[in-house]
Coordinates of C-alpha atoms in Angstrom, one line a residue:
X1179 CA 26.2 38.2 -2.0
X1180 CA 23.2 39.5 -4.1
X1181 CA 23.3 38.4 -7.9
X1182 CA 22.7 41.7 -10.6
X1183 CA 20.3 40.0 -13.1
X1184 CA 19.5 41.3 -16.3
X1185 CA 16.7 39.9 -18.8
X1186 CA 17.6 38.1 -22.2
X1187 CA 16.2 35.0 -23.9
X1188 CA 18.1 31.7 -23.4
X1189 CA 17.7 29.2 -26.1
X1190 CA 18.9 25.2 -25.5
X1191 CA 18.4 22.7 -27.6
X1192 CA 18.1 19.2 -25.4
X1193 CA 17.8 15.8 -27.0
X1194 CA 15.0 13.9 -25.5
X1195 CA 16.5 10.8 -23.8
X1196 CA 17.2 9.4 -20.7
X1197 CA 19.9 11.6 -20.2
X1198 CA 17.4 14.0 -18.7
X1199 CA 16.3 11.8 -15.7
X1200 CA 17.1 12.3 -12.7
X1201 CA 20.5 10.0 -11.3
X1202 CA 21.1 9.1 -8.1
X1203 CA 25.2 9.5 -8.1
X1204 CA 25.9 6.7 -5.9
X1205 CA 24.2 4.3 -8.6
X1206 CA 25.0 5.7 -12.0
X1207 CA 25.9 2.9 -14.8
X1208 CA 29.4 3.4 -17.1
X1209 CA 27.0 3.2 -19.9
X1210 CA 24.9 6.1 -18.3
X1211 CA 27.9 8.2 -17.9
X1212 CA 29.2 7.2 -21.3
X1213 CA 26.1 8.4 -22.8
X1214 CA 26.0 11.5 -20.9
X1215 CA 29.6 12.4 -21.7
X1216 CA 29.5 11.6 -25.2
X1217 CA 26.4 14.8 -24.9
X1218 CA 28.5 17.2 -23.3
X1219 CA 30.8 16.8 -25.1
X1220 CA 28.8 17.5 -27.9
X1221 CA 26.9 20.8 -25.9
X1222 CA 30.6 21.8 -24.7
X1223 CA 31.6 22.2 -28.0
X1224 CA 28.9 24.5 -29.0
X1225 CA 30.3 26.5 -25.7
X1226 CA 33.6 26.8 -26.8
X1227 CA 32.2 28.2 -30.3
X1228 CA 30.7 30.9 -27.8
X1229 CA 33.5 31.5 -26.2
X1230 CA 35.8 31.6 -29.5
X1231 CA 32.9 34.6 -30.6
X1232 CA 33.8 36.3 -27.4
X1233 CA 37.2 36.1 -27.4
X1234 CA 38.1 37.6 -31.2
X1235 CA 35.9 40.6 -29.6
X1236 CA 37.7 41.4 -26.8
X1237 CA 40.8 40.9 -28.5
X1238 CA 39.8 43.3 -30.9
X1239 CA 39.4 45.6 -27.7
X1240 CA 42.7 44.9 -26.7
X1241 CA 44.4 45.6 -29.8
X1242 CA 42.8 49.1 -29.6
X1243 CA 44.6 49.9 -26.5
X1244 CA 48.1 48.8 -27.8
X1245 CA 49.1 52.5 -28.8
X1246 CA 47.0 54.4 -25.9
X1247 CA 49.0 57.0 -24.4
X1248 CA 47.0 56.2 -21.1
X1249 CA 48.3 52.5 -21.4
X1250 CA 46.4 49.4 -22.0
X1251 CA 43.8 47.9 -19.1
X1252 CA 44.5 44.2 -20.4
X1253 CA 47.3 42.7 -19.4
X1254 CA 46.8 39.5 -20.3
X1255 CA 43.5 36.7 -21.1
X1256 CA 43.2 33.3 -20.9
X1257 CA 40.9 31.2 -21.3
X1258 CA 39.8 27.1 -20.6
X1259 CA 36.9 24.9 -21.7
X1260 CA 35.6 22.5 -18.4
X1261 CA 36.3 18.7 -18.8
X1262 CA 33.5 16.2 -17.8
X1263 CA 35.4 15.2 -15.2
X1264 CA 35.2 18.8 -13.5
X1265 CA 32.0 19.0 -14.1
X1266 CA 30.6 16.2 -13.0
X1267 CA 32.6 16.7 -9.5
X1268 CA 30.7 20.2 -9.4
X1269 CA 27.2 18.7 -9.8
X1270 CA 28.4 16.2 -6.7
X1271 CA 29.9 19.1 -4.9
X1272 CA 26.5 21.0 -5.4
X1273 CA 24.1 18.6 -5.3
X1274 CA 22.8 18.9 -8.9
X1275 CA 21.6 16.3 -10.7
X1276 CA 23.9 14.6 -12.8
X1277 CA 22.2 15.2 -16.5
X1278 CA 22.0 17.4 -19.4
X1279 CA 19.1 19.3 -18.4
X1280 CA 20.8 20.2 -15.2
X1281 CA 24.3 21.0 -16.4
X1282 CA 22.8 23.3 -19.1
X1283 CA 20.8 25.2 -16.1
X1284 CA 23.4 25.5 -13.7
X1285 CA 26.7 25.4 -14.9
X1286 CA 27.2 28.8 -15.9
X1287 CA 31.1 28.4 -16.5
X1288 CA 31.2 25.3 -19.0
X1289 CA 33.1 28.1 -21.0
X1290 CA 35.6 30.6 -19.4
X1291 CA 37.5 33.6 -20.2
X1292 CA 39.7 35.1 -17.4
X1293 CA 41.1 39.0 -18.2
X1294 CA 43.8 40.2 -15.7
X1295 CA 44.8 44.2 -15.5
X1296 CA 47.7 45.4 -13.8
X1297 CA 45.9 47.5 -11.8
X1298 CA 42.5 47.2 -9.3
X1299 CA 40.7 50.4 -11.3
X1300 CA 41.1 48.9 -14.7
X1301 CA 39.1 46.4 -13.6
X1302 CA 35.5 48.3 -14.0
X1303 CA 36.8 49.7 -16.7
X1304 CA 36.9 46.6 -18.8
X1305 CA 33.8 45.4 -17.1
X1306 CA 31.6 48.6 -18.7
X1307 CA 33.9 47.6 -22.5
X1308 CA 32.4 43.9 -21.8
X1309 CA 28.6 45.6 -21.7
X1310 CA 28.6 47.4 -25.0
X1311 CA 30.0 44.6 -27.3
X1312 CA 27.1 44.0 -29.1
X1313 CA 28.2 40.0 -29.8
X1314 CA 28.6 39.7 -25.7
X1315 CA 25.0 39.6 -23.5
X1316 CA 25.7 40.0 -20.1
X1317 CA 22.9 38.4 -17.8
X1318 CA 24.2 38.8 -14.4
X1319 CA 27.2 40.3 -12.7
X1320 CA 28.5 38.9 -9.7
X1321 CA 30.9 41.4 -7.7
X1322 CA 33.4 40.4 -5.6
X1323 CA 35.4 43.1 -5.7
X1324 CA 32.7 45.2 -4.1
X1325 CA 31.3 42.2 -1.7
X1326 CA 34.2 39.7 -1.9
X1327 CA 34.1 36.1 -0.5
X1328 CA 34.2 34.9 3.0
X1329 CA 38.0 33.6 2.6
X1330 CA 38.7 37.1 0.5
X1331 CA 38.7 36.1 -3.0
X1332 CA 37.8 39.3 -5.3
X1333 CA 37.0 39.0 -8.7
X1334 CA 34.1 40.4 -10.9
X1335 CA 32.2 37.5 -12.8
X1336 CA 30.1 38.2 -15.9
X1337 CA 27.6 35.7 -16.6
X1338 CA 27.1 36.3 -20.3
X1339 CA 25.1 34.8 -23.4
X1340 CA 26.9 34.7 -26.7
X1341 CA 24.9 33.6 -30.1
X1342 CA 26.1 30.8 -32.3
X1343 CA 25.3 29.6 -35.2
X1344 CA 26.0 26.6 -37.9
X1345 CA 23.6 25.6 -41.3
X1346 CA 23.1 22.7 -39.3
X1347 CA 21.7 23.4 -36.3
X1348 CA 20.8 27.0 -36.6
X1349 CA 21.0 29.3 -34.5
X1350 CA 21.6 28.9 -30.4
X1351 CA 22.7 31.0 -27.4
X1352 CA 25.6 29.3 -25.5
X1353 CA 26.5 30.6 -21.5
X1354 CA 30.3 32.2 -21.5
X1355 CA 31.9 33.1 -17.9
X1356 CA 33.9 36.0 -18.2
X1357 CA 36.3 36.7 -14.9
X1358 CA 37.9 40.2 -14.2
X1359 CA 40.5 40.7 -12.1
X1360 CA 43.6 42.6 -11.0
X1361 CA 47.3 40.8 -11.4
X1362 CA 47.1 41.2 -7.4
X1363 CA 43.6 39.3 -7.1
X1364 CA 44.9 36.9 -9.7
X1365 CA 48.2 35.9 -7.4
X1366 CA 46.2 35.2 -4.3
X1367 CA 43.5 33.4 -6.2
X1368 CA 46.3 30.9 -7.9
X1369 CA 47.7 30.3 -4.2
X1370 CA 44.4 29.9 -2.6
X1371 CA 43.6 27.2 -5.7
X1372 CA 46.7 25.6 -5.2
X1373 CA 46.7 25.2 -1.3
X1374 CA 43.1 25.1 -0.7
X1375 CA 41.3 23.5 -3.5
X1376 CA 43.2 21.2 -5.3
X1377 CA 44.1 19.4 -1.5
X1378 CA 40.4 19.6 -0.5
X1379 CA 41.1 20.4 2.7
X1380 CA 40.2 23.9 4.8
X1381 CA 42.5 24.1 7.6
X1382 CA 41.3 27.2 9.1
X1383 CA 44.7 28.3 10.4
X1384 CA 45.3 28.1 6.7
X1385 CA 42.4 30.4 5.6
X1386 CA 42.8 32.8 8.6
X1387 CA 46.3 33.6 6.9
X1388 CA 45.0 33.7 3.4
X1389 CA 42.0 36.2 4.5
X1390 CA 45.0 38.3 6.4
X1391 CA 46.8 38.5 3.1
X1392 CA 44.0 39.1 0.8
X1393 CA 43.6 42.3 3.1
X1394 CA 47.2 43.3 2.7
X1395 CA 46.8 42.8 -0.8
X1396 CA 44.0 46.0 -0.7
X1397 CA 47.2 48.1 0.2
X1398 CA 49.4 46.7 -2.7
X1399 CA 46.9 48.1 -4.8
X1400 CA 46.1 51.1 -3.7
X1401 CA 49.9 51.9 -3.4
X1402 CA 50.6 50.2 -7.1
X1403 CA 47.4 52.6 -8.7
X1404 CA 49.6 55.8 -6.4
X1405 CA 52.7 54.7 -8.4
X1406 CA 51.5 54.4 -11.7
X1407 CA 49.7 58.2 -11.3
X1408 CA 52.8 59.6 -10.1
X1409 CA 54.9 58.0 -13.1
X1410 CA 52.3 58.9 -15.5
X1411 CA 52.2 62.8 -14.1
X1412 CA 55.9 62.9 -14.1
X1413 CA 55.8 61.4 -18.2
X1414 CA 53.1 64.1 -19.0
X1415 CA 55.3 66.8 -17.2
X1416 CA 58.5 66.1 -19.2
X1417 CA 56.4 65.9 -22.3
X1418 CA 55.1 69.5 -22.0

């Protein structure tokens, strides 16, 4: 599917060393991967400052909705900071180079926040919130709700750019993933993680069923989103 881009100004700060030449995987050194570790670790934690920023916003958004009479669009949010180990499986997987340089350019999700609504039409409504916190800078939008996956995952991914700063180092942006999805989307994702990718295997007789319930999962929701409106009009009846 076709990436929304949006301009903004990316700022990274990378140490000149050796850290920034090219590795061929099958012959990297402990040392090497000691030294580059020992980096992330140290750019990871500048990404979990970002996403820390992030969060206490759109927490604040969700307190807001606590008392709405129309109910509140977050049901939950989590969140998770990647481990080396994941992420230097994702630059194999990929067929990035394994340094700083390239894990600053192309892993996007080093940082990720994950909001679930009950319902599929809350979704774009937090999705526009997301765009006019002035802390958050969206830079892409990746729509899989609208154009979902081949093997029918559905989700909406902001690519986002949140400022940090310390006296120290001054002042840096840092990338934050932020995932939107229903409670629906979120079941069949956790299933498809936990049968799919964390066996490494894609049995397609596997798949072929996952795809056929992802589709009967667009009925749950429209028939869930029917429920809650006839609730709600039966409420605002018996209020009047």
């Amino acid at each position: 599917m076709e990436e929304t881009k949006f301009n903004a100004t990316v700022a990274v700060d990378l140490e000149e060393s050796d850290i920034n030449e090219p590795q061929d995987q099958q012959n990297i050194s402990e040392e090497y991967l000691d030294l580059l570790e020992d980096q992330y670790e140290r750019y990871a934690a500048d990404c979990e400052s970002a996403m820390d920023k992030a969060l206490l916003s759109i927490n604040i958004l969700n307190k807001a909705f606590e008392h709405s009479d129309e109910g509140n669009p977050f049901d939950r949010i989590e969140h998770r900071l990647k481990k080396f180990k994941s992420v230097k499986g994702k630059c194999r997987d990929r067929g990035y180079a394994l340094t700083l340089e390239s894990i600053v350019e192309n892993i996007r999700d080093v940082a990720g926040i994950r909001i679930i609504t009950k319902y599929l039409d809350e979704v774009n409504i937090i999705k526009e919130m997301i765009f006019k916190i002035p802390d958050i800078n969206v830079i892409s939008v990746k729509d899989y709700i609208e154009s979902p996956k081949k093997n029918g995952y559905k989700s909406i991914h902001l690519n986002c750019q949140v400022g940090i700063y310390d006296p120290l180092n001054g002042s840096r942006m840092r990338p934050v993933e932020i995932q939107i999805r229903s409670e629906t989307m979120h079941l069949w994702a956790s299933h498809d993680h936990d049968l799919i990718y964390k066996n490494e295997i894609k049995p397609q007789e596997i798949e072929d069923e996952l795809l056929d319930i992802a589709e009967s999962c667009d009925k749950f929701e429209s028939r869930f989103i029917n429920l809650r409106n006839k609730v709600r009009a039966l409420k605002k009846a018996e209020s009047n």
